[in-house]
Amino acid sequence: MLLTPYRETLALPKIPSLLVVATLARIPIAAAAVVLTLHVVTDLGRGYGAAGLVGAAATIGGSIGAPVMGRLIDRRGLRPVLVLTTVAEVIYWLIAQALPYWALLPVAVVGGFLALPAFSVARQSIAALTPESHRLPAFALDSITTEMSFMAGPALGVLIATSAGPRVAMLTLAGGILLSGLGLWLLNPPTRAAHEKPVSSGERVPRRSWLKPRFVAILAVTMAATLVLSGTDVAVVAVLRESGEVHWTGAVLSLWAFFSLLGGFAYGTIRRGLPALALFAPMAVLTIPVGLGGDHWWLLALLLIPAGALCAPTITASSDAISRMIPAAARGEAMGLHNSALTVGVALGGPLAGLAIDTKGGAWGFAAVGAVGVLVALAVLPAEIRRRRADPAPASSSPEPSSLEPSSLGPSSLEPSSLDQPSSEQPSSVRAVDAATLAEQPAVKAGTRPE
């Protein structure tokens, strides 16, 4: 039945509670960008360009900090990192609302560096709690709940900022981050499976054993995916403004997010996932002509359906890919690098689309980001072809678990394939986990959403 994979996944121990806590924890994080923008524009009296610089500063800090925090989780465990990042981010929001603009810029870098890693922790724990046979629907559920967080977070942030003021909204974010960190600390989701060596064992894995071209290729696809998504977000606003239908922007972006939700839900029901590249390449190609529907909001929404339906599946596939190739002792750092790729893509997509829009017009925003996505896909394709020729169908070294009981959780005998499967280069003892969305930085749709 269609819902069977989801029912079985939700029956796994701790998965429902993890999804609930992670979803709630992501809401204040999702609201951060819009609240910070409104603070700079309204309270500090600066322009949107100045607000963008503060956002860029936080993005730079987050891109550097994500793998560092992930490595700390690998070495020290989850709870010490949750304490460090929760306290640091609460202090950041408490003082940021009182700082002048010149001081806010460097502080935003530090705040981004020490951001609460709610997104990566959730996906790392999903990989530790689920057997490989149920990892795909688990990541799909995570992608769907992430979408919900980024639909709710910015809306709540705007509501508080416009009714009580941006400074009150920033203080509210401090309280939200405190509750988020406390919730994750109390839940204390495992970052390693029962059959893997615990953090206390002190196991170390050299980067050269997993930081290989195949992993870099997935990072490139992930970055390009969020570049296309964030650029599309900007282009939608531009073409609707040009056609005099800017008041339909919220409806179009909401429909786009809904298409992604449906695509992610459908993708989670299939038995065996597709390579991230196989999903991303058509998404990029189908984004290029979307601007042709700019004269009518409903036509624009229709043209967004194919590419939108591939958004969540692409990010889910990249998460699933990394979950199958990274050793347990390095999964935190690898997830941090994946998170950085998501963040960098988001940061680049908007300016790239904006440049095309300013020089050629709104429709060219879609064409620009879609074309860059196609170029990245073509650049990654040769490496994927070489890998398939060298390792067409290696068998997994681990047996399929006999049941879904906690004592039997472990990797299945799922046959690897394409970018998102383990290669024969890896030792047979490798157990891997996910690194995906989204980044602790906001991504795209309805005010920047990570998948």
CSV table of C-alpha atoms in Angstrom, one decimal:
chain,number,residue,atom,x,y,z
A,1,MET,CA,0.0,0.0,0.0
A,2,LEU,CA,1.1,3.6,-0.6
A,3,LEU,CA,1.4,4.5,3.0
A,4,THR,CA,3.0,1.3,4.2
A,5,PRO,CA,6.6,2.6,4.1
A,6,TYR,CA,5.6,5.6,6.2
A,7,ARG,CA,3.6,3.5,8.7
A,8,GLU,CA,6.6,1.1,9.1
A,9,THR,CA,9.0,4.0,9.5
A,10,LEU,CA,6.9,5.8,12.1
A,11,ALA,CA,6.6,2.5,14.0
A,12,LEU,CA,10.4,2.6,14.6
A,13,PRO,CA,11.4,3.6,18.2
A,14,LYS,CA,12.1,7.3,18.7
A,15,ILE,CA,11.4,8.3,15.1
A,16,PRO,CA,8.0,10.1,15.9
A,17,SER,CA,9.4,12.0,18.8
A,18,LEU,CA,12.4,13.0,16.9
A,19,LEU,CA,10.3,14.4,14.0
A,20,VAL,CA,8.1,16.3,16.3
A,21,VAL,CA,10.9,17.9,18.3
A,22,ALA,CA,12.9,18.6,15.2
A,23,THR,CA,10.0,20.3,13.5
A,24,LEU,CA,9.3,22.6,16.4
A,25,ALA,CA,13.0,23.3,16.9
A,26,ARG,CA,13.3,24.4,13.3
A,27,ILE,CA,10.6,27.1,13.4
A,28,PRO,CA,12.6,29.8,15.2
A,29,ILE,CA,15.6,29.0,13.0
A,30,ALA,CA,13.4,29.4,9.9
A,31,ALA,CA,12.1,32.8,11.1
A,32,ALA,CA,15.6,34.2,11.8
A,33,ALA,CA,16.4,35.6,8.3
A,34,VAL,CA,13.2,37.6,7.9
A,35,VAL,CA,13.3,38.9,11.5
A,36,LEU,CA,17.0,40.0,11.0
A,37,THR,CA,16.1,41.7,7.8
A,38,LEU,CA,13.2,43.6,9.3
A,39,HIS,CA,15.4,44.7,12.2
A,40,VAL,CA,18.1,46.1,10.0
A,41,VAL,CA,15.5,47.9,7.8
A,42,THR,CA,13.1,49.1,10.4
A,43,ASP,CA,15.0,49.5,13.7
A,44,LEU,CA,18.4,50.5,12.3
A,45,GLY,CA,17.1,52.5,9.3
A,46,ARG,CA,19.3,50.8,6.8
A,47,GLY,CA,18.4,49.5,3.3
A,48,TYR,CA,17.8,46.0,2.1
A,49,GLY,CA,21.3,45.8,0.7
A,50,ALA,CA,22.7,46.4,4.2
A,51,ALA,CA,20.3,43.8,5.5
A,52,GLY,CA,21.6,41.4,2.9
A,53,LEU,CA,25.2,42.0,4.1
A,54,VAL,CA,24.2,40.9,7.6
A,55,GLY,CA,22.5,37.8,6.2
A,56,ALA,CA,25.6,37.1,4.2
A,57,ALA,CA,27.7,37.4,7.3
A,58,ALA,CA,25.6,34.9,9.1
A,59,THR,CA,25.7,32.6,6.1
A,60,ILE,CA,29.5,32.7,6.0
A,61,GLY,CA,29.7,31.9,9.7
A,62,GLY,CA,27.2,29.1,9.3
A,63,SER,CA,29.0,27.6,6.3
A,64,ILE,CA,32.3,27.5,8.3
A,65,GLY,CA,30.8,26.4,11.6
A,66,ALA,CA,28.6,23.6,10.4
A,67,PRO,CA,31.4,21.1,9.7
A,68,VAL,CA,33.2,22.2,12.8
A,69,MET,CA,30.2,21.6,15.0
A,70,GLY,CA,29.7,18.3,13.3
A,71,ARG,CA,33.2,17.2,14.0
A,72,LEU,CA,32.7,18.2,17.7
A,73,ILE,CA,29.7,15.9,17.7
A,74,ASP,CA,31.8,13.1,16.3
A,75,ARG,CA,34.5,13.6,18.9
A,76,ARG,CA,32.6,14.8,22.0
A,77,GLY,CA,29.0,13.7,21.5
A,78,LEU,CA,25.7,15.5,20.9
A,79,ARG,CA,24.9,17.1,24.3
A,80,PRO,CA,28.0,19.2,24.8
A,81,VAL,CA,27.5,20.7,21.3
A,82,LEU,CA,23.8,21.4,22.1
A,83,VAL,CA,24.8,23.2,25.3
A,84,LEU,CA,27.5,25.2,23.5
A,85,THR,CA,25.4,26.3,20.5
A,86,THR,CA,22.1,26.9,22.5
A,87,VAL,CA,23.8,29.2,25.0
A,88,ALA,CA,25.8,30.9,22.3
A,89,GLU,CA,22.8,31.5,20.0
A,90,VAL,CA,20.6,32.7,22.8
A,91,ILE,CA,23.3,35.2,23.8
A,92,TYR,CA,23.6,36.3,20.1
A,93,TRP,CA,19.9,37.1,19.8
A,94,LEU,CA,19.8,38.9,23.1
A,95,ILE,CA,22.6,41.2,22.3
A,96,ALA,CA,22.1,41.5,18.5
A,97,GLN,CA,18.9,43.5,18.9
A,98,ALA,CA,20.8,46.2,20.8
A,99,LEU,CA,23.9,46.5,18.6
A,100,PRO,CA,24.6,49.3,16.1
A,101,TYR,CA,24.9,48.1,12.5
A,102,TRP,CA,28.7,48.3,12.4
A,103,ALA,CA,28.9,45.9,15.3
A,104,LEU,CA,26.1,43.6,14.1
A,105,LEU,CA,28.1,42.5,11.0
A,106,PRO,CA,30.9,40.7,12.8
A,107,VAL,CA,28.6,39.4,15.6
A,108,ALA,CA,26.4,37.9,12.9
A,109,VAL,CA,29.4,35.9,11.7
A,110,VAL,CA,30.0,34.5,15.2
A,111,GLY,CA,26.2,33.8,15.6
A,112,GLY,CA,26.1,31.9,12.4
A,113,PHE,CA,29.2,29.9,13.3
A,114,LEU,CA,27.7,28.8,16.6
A,115,ALA,CA,24.2,28.3,15.3
A,116,LEU,CA,22.1,25.4,16.8
A,117,PRO,CA,22.5,22.4,14.5
A,118,ALA,CA,18.9,21.3,14.6
A,119,PHE,CA,18.6,20.3,11.0
A,120,SER,CA,21.8,18.2,10.7
A,121,VAL,CA,21.3,16.6,14.1
A,122,ALA,CA,17.8,15.5,13.1
A,123,ARG,CA,19.0,13.9,9.9
A,124,GLN,CA,22.1,12.3,11.6
A,125,SER,CA,19.8,10.7,14.2
A,126,ILE,CA,17.4,9.5,11.5
A,127,ALA,CA,20.3,7.6,9.9
A,128,ALA,CA,21.3,6.1,13.2
A,129,LEU,CA,17.7,5.1,14.1
A,130,THR,CA,16.6,3.6,10.8
A,131,PRO,CA,17.7,0.5,8.8
A,132,GLU,CA,18.7,1.3,5.2
A,133,SER,CA,15.5,-0.2,4.0
A,134,HIS,CA,13.5,2.5,5.8
A,135,ARG,CA,15.8,5.4,5.5
A,136,LEU,CA,14.3,6.8,2.3
A,137,PRO,CA,10.8,7.3,3.7
A,138,ALA,CA,12.4,8.6,7.0
A,139,PHE,CA,14.3,11.3,5.1
A,140,ALA,CA,11.2,12.1,3.1
A,141,LEU,CA,9.2,12.6,6.3
A,142,ASP,CA,12.1,14.9,7.5
A,143,SER,CA,11.9,16.8,4.3
A,144,ILE,CA,8.2,17.3,4.6
A,145,THR,CA,8.3,18.4,8.2
A,146,THR,CA,11.2,20.8,7.3
A,147,GLU,CA,9.0,22.3,4.6
A,148,MET,CA,6.3,22.8,7.2
A,149,SER,CA,8.8,24.6,9.5
A,150,PHE,CA,9.8,27.0,6.8
A,151,MET,CA,6.2,27.7,5.9
A,152,ALA,CA,5.4,28.5,9.5
A,153,GLY,CA,8.6,30.2,10.8
A,154,PRO,CA,8.9,33.2,8.5
A,155,ALA,CA,5.1,33.9,8.8
A,156,LEU,CA,5.3,33.9,12.5
A,157,GLY,CA,8.4,36.0,12.5
A,158,VAL,CA,6.8,38.6,10.3
A,159,LEU,CA,3.7,38.6,12.4
A,160,ILE,CA,5.6,39.3,15.6
A,161,ALA,CA,7.9,41.8,14.0
A,162,THR,CA,5.1,43.8,12.4
A,163,SER,CA,2.9,43.8,15.4
A,164,ALA,CA,5.3,44.1,18.4
A,165,GLY,CA,8.4,45.2,16.6
A,166,PRO,CA,11.6,43.5,15.2
A,167,ARG,CA,13.4,43.8,18.5
A,168,VAL,CA,10.7,41.9,20.3
A,169,ALA,CA,10.8,39.3,17.6
A,170,MET,CA,14.5,38.9,18.1
A,171,LEU,CA,14.0,38.4,21.8
A,172,THR,CA,11.3,35.9,21.0
A,173,LEU,CA,13.8,34.1,18.8
A,174,ALA,CA,16.1,33.8,21.7
A,175,GLY,CA,13.4,32.2,23.8
A,176,GLY,CA,12.5,29.9,20.9
A,177,ILE,CA,16.2,28.8,20.4
A,178,LEU,CA,16.4,28.1,24.2
A,179,LEU,CA,13.4,25.9,24.1
A,180,SER,CA,14.6,24.2,20.9
A,181,GLY,CA,18.0,23.4,22.4
A,182,LEU,CA,16.5,22.2,25.6
A,183,GLY,CA,14.1,20.0,23.7
A,184,LEU,CA,16.9,18.3,21.7
A,185,TRP,CA,19.0,18.0,24.9
A,186,LEU,CA,16.2,16.2,26.7
A,187,LEU,CA,15.4,14.0,23.8
A,188,ASN,CA,19.1,13.3,23.2
A,189,PRO,CA,18.6,11.4,20.0
A,190,PRO,CA,21.4,8.9,19.1
A,191,THR,CA,23.9,9.9,16.5
A,192,ARG,CA,25.2,6.4,16.1
A,193,ALA,CA,23.3,3.2,15.6
A,194,ALA,CA,23.4,0.3,18.2
A,195,HIS,CA,25.8,-1.7,16.0
A,196,GLU,CA,28.3,1.2,15.6
A,197,LYS,CA,31.1,2.1,17.9
A,198,PRO,CA,30.0,4.8,20.4
A,199,VAL,CA,31.6,8.2,20.6
A,200,SER,CA,33.3,7.2,23.9
A,201,SER,CA,35.3,4.6,21.9
A,202,GLY,CA,37.4,7.4,20.5
A,203,GLU,CA,37.3,6.0,17.0
A,204,ARG,CA,38.8,8.3,14.4
A,205,VAL,CA,38.4,8.1,10.6
A,206,PRO,CA,40.8,9.9,8.3
A,207,ARG,CA,39.2,12.3,5.9
A,208,ARG,CA,40.9,10.7,2.9
A,209,SER,CA,38.9,7.5,3.5
A,210,TRP,CA,35.6,9.3,2.8
A,211,LEU,CA,36.3,12.8,1.4
A,212,LYS,CA,36.4,11.4,-2.2
A,213,PRO,CA,35.2,12.6,-5.6
A,214,ARG,CA,31.9,10.8,-5.2
A,215,PHE,CA,31.1,12.7,-2.0
A,216,VAL,CA,32.3,16.0,-3.5
A,217,ALA,CA,30.0,15.3,-6.5
A,218,ILE,CA,27.0,15.0,-4.2
A,219,LEU,CA,28.0,18.2,-2.4
A,220,ALA,CA,28.1,19.9,-5.8
A,221,VAL,CA,24.6,18.6,-6.8
A,222,THR,CA,23.3,19.7,-3.4
A,223,MET,CA,24.7,23.2,-3.7
A,224,ALA,CA,23.4,23.5,-7.2
A,225,ALA,CA,19.9,22.4,-6.2
A,226,THR,CA,19.5,25.0,-3.5
A,227,LEU,CA,21.0,27.6,-5.9
A,228,VAL,CA,18.2,26.8,-8.4
A,229,LEU,CA,15.6,26.9,-5.6
A,230,SER,CA,16.6,30.2,-4.1
A,231,GLY,CA,17.0,31.8,-7.5
A,232,THR,CA,13.6,30.6,-8.5
A,233,ASP,CA,12.2,32.2,-5.3
A,234,VAL,CA,13.6,35.6,-6.4
A,235,ALA,CA,12.5,35.2,-10.1
A,236,VAL,CA,8.9,34.4,-9.1
A,237,VAL,CA,8.7,37.8,-7.3
A,238,ALA,CA,10.3,39.6,-10.3
A,239,VAL,CA,8.1,38.2,-13.0
A,240,LEU,CA,4.9,38.8,-11.1
A,241,ARG,CA,6.0,42.3,-10.3
A,242,GLU,CA,6.6,42.9,-14.0
A,243,SER,CA,3.2,41.6,-15.0
A,244,GLY,CA,1.4,43.7,-12.3
A,245,GLU,CA,0.3,40.6,-10.4
A,246,VAL,CA,2.7,40.9,-7.4
A,247,HIS,CA,-0.2,40.4,-5.1
A,248,TRP,CA,-0.4,36.7,-6.2
A,249,THR,CA,3.2,36.1,-5.1
A,250,GLY,CA,2.2,34.4,-1.8
A,251,ALA,CA,-0.2,32.1,-3.6
A,252,VAL,CA,2.3,31.1,-6.2
A,253,LEU,CA,5.1,30.4,-3.7
A,254,SER,CA,2.7,28.5,-1.5
A,255,LEU,CA,1.6,26.3,-4.4
A,256,TRP,CA,5.3,25.8,-5.3
A,257,ALA,CA,5.9,24.6,-1.7
A,258,PHE,CA,2.9,22.3,-2.0
A,259,PHE,CA,4.2,20.8,-5.2
A,260,SER,CA,7.4,20.0,-3.4
A,261,LEU,CA,5.6,18.5,-0.5
A,262,LEU,CA,3.7,16.2,-2.8
A,263,GLY,CA,6.8,15.2,-4.7
A,264,GLY,CA,8.7,14.5,-1.4
A,265,PHE,CA,5.7,12.4,-0.2
A,266,ALA,CA,5.5,10.4,-3.4
A,267,TYR,CA,9.3,9.8,-3.5
A,268,GLY,CA,9.3,8.4,0.0
A,269,THR,CA,6.9,5.6,-1.0
A,270,ILE,CA,9.2,4.0,-3.6
A,271,ARG,CA,11.2,0.9,-2.7
A,272,ARG,CA,14.5,2.1,-4.0
A,273,GLY,CA,15.7,5.7,-4.4
A,274,LEU,CA,17.1,7.4,-7.4
A,275,PRO,CA,20.5,9.1,-7.7
A,276,ALA,CA,20.4,12.7,-6.7
A,277,LEU,CA,21.8,13.6,-10.1
A,278,ALA,CA,18.9,11.9,-11.9
A,279,LEU,CA,16.4,14.0,-10.0
A,280,PHE,CA,18.3,17.3,-10.0
A,281,ALA,CA,19.2,17.4,-13.8
A,282,PRO,CA,15.5,17.4,-14.9
A,283,MET,CA,14.7,19.9,-12.1
A,284,ALA,CA,17.3,22.3,-13.5
A,285,VAL,CA,16.2,21.8,-17.1
A,286,LEU,CA,12.5,22.3,-16.3
A,287,THR,CA,13.3,25.5,-14.3
A,288,ILE,CA,14.7,27.3,-17.4
A,289,PRO,CA,11.3,27.8,-19.3
A,290,VAL,CA,9.2,28.7,-16.2
A,291,GLY,CA,9.5,32.4,-16.9
A,292,LEU,CA,7.4,32.0,-20.0
A,293,GLY,CA,4.4,31.9,-17.8
A,294,GLY,CA,5.1,35.3,-16.2
A,295,ASP,CA,2.2,37.1,-17.9
A,296,HIS,CA,-0.3,35.1,-15.8
A,297,TRP,CA,0.1,34.0,-12.2
A,298,TRP,CA,-1.8,30.8,-12.7
A,299,LEU,CA,0.3,29.8,-15.8
A,300,LEU,CA,3.4,30.5,-13.8
A,301,ALA,CA,2.2,28.2,-11.0
A,302,LEU,CA,1.4,25.5,-13.5
A,303,LEU,CA,4.9,25.7,-15.1
A,304,LEU,CA,6.4,25.4,-11.6
A,305,ILE,CA,4.8,22.0,-11.0
A,306,PRO,CA,7.4,19.7,-12.6
A,307,ALA,CA,10.4,21.4,-11.2
A,308,GLY,CA,8.7,22.0,-7.9
A,309,ALA,CA,7.7,18.4,-7.5
A,310,LEU,CA,11.4,17.4,-7.8
A,311,CYS,CA,12.6,19.8,-5.1
A,312,ALA,CA,12.1,17.7,-2.0
A,313,PRO,CA,13.0,14.4,-3.7
A,314,THR,CA,16.3,15.9,-4.8
A,315,ILE,CA,17.3,17.0,-1.3
A,316,THR,CA,16.0,13.7,0.1
A,317,ALA,CA,18.1,11.8,-2.4
A,318,SER,CA,21.2,13.7,-1.5
A,319,SER,CA,20.5,13.0,2.2
A,320,ASP,CA,20.0,9.3,1.5
A,321,ALA,CA,23.2,9.2,-0.6
A,322,ILE,CA,25.4,10.5,2.1
A,323,SER,CA,23.8,8.3,4.7
A,324,ARG,CA,25.1,5.3,2.8
A,325,MET,CA,28.7,6.3,2.2
A,326,ILE,CA,30.0,8.0,5.4
A,327,PRO,CA,31.5,6.1,8.3
A,328,ALA,CA,29.8,6.6,11.6
A,329,ALA,CA,32.8,8.3,13.2
A,330,ALA,CA,32.8,11.0,10.5
A,331,ARG,CA,29.1,11.4,9.8
A,332,GLY,CA,28.8,14.7,11.9
A,333,GLU,CA,31.6,16.4,9.9
A,334,ALA,CA,30.3,15.1,6.6
A,335,MET,CA,26.8,16.3,7.4
A,336,GLY,CA,28.2,19.7,8.3
A,337,LEU,CA,29.9,19.9,4.9
A,338,HIS,CA,26.6,18.9,3.3
A,339,ASN,CA,24.8,21.6,5.3
A,340,SER,CA,27.4,24.1,4.1
A,341,ALA,CA,26.7,23.1,0.5
A,342,LEU,CA,23.0,23.8,1.1
A,343,THR,CA,23.8,27.1,2.6
A,344,VAL,CA,26.2,28.3,-0.1
A,345,GLY,CA,23.7,27.3,-2.8
A,346,VAL,CA,21.0,29.4,-1.1
A,347,ALA,CA,23.4,32.3,-0.8
A,348,LEU,CA,24.4,32.3,-4.4
A,349,GLY,CA,21.1,31.6,-6.1
A,350,GLY,CA,19.4,34.9,-5.2
A,351,PRO,CA,22.2,37.2,-6.4
A,352,LEU,CA,22.7,35.2,-9.6
A,353,ALA,CA,19.0,35.4,-10.4
A,354,GLY,CA,18.9,39.1,-9.4
A,355,LEU,CA,21.8,39.9,-11.8
A,356,ALA,CA,20.0,38.2,-14.7
A,357,ILE,CA,16.8,39.9,-13.8
A,358,ASP,CA,18.4,43.4,-13.6
A,359,THR,CA,20.1,43.0,-17.0
A,360,LYS,CA,17.6,40.9,-19.0
A,361,GLY,CA,14.3,40.8,-17.2
A,362,GLY,CA,12.4,38.6,-14.8
A,363,ALA,CA,12.0,35.5,-17.0
A,364,TRP,CA,15.8,35.4,-17.3
A,365,GLY,CA,16.1,34.7,-13.6
A,366,PHE,CA,14.7,31.3,-14.1
A,367,ALA,CA,16.9,30.7,-17.2
A,368,ALA,CA,20.1,31.8,-15.4
A,369,VAL,CA,19.8,29.5,-12.3
A,370,GLY,CA,18.4,26.6,-14.4
A,371,ALA,CA,21.3,26.9,-16.8
A,372,VAL,CA,23.9,26.9,-14.0
A,373,GLY,CA,22.2,23.8,-12.6
A,374,VAL,CA,22.5,22.1,-15.9
A,375,LEU,CA,26.2,23.0,-16.2
A,376,VAL,CA,26.8,21.5,-12.7
A,377,ALA,CA,24.9,18.3,-13.7
A,378,LEU,CA,27.0,18.0,-16.8
A,379,ALA,CA,30.2,18.5,-14.8
A,380,VAL,CA,29.3,15.8,-12.4
A,381,LEU,CA,28.0,13.3,-15.0
A,382,PRO,CA,31.4,12.0,-16.2
A,383,ALA,CA,32.4,11.1,-12.6
A,384,GLU,CA,29.1,9.3,-12.2
A,385,ILE,CA,29.6,7.4,-15.5
A,386,ARG,CA,33.1,6.4,-14.5
A,387,ARG,CA,31.9,5.2,-11.1
A,388,ARG,CA,29.1,3.1,-12.6
A,389,ARG,CA,31.6,1.4,-15.1
A,390,ALA,CA,34.1,0.7,-12.3
A,391,ASP,CA,31.5,-0.5,-9.8
A,392,PRO,CA,28.3,-1.5,-11.5
A,393,ALA,CA,26.6,-3.5,-8.8
A,394,PRO,CA,28.6,-4.3,-5.7
A,395,ALA,CA,26.7,-6.2,-3.0
A,396,SER,CA,26.2,-4.8,0.5
A,397,SER,CA,28.3,-6.4,3.2
A,398,SER,CA,25.5,-6.3,5.7
A,399,PRO,CA,22.5,-8.5,6.0
A,400,GLU,CA,18.9,-7.3,5.9
A,401,PRO,CA,17.6,-6.9,9.5
A,402,SER,CA,15.1,-9.6,10.3
A,403,SER,CA,12.7,-7.2,12.0
A,404,LEU,CA,12.3,-3.6,12.9
A,405,GLU,CA,12.8,-4.1,16.6
A,406,PRO,CA,15.5,-1.8,18.1
A,407,SER,CA,17.8,-4.8,18.7
A,408,SER,CA,17.8,-5.6,15.0
A,409,LEU,CA,18.2,-2.1,13.5
A,410,GLY,CA,21.0,-2.1,10.9
A,411,PRO,CA,21.8,-1.6,7.3
A,412,SER,CA,19.9,-3.7,4.8
A,413,SER,CA,21.2,-5.5,1.8
A,414,LEU,CA,19.9,-2.8,-0.5
A,415,GLU,CA,21.8,-3.0,-3.7
A,416,PRO,CA,23.8,0.2,-4.3
A,417,SER,CA,23.4,2.3,-7.4
A,418,SER,CA,24.7,5.5,-8.8
A,419,LEU,CA,25.8,8.6,-6.8
A,420,ASP,CA,23.9,7.7,-3.7
A,421,GLN,CA,25.2,4.3,-3.0
A,422,PRO,CA,28.4,3.0,-1.4
A,423,SER,CA,31.3,2.1,-3.7
A,424,SER,CA,33.6,-0.9,-3.5
A,425,GLU,CA,36.4,1.4,-2.4
A,426,GLN,CA,34.9,1.6,1.1
A,427,PRO,CA,35.8,-0.9,3.9
A,428,SER,CA,33.1,-3.4,4.6
A,429,SER,CA,32.7,-2.1,8.1
A,430,VAL,CA,31.5,1.3,6.9
A,431,ARG,CA,28.1,2.3,8.2
A,432,ALA,CA,26.8,5.6,6.9
A,433,VAL,CA,24.4,8.3,7.7
A,434,ASP,CA,22.7,11.3,6.2
A,435,ALA,CA,23.9,14.8,6.1
A,436,ALA,CA,21.2,16.7,4.6
A,437,THR,CA,18.9,20.3,4.6
A,438,LEU,CA,19.0,22.5,5.1
A,439,ALA,CA,21.1,23.8,6.7
A,440,GLU,CA,20.8,25.5,9.6
A,441,GLN,CA,20.4,28.5,7.4
A,442,PRO,CA,17.1,29.3,5.9
A,443,ALA,CA,16.6,28.0,2.4
A,444,VAL,CA,13.9,28.8,-0.1
A,445,LYS,CA,10.2,29.0,-0.8
A,446,ALA,CA,7.8,31.3,1.0
A,447,GLY,CA,10.7,33.3,2.4
A,448,THR,CA,13.7,31.0,1.9
A,449,ARG,CA,13.2,27.3,2.8
A,450,PRO,CA,15.7,24.4,3.1
A,451,GLU,CA,14.4,21.1,2.0
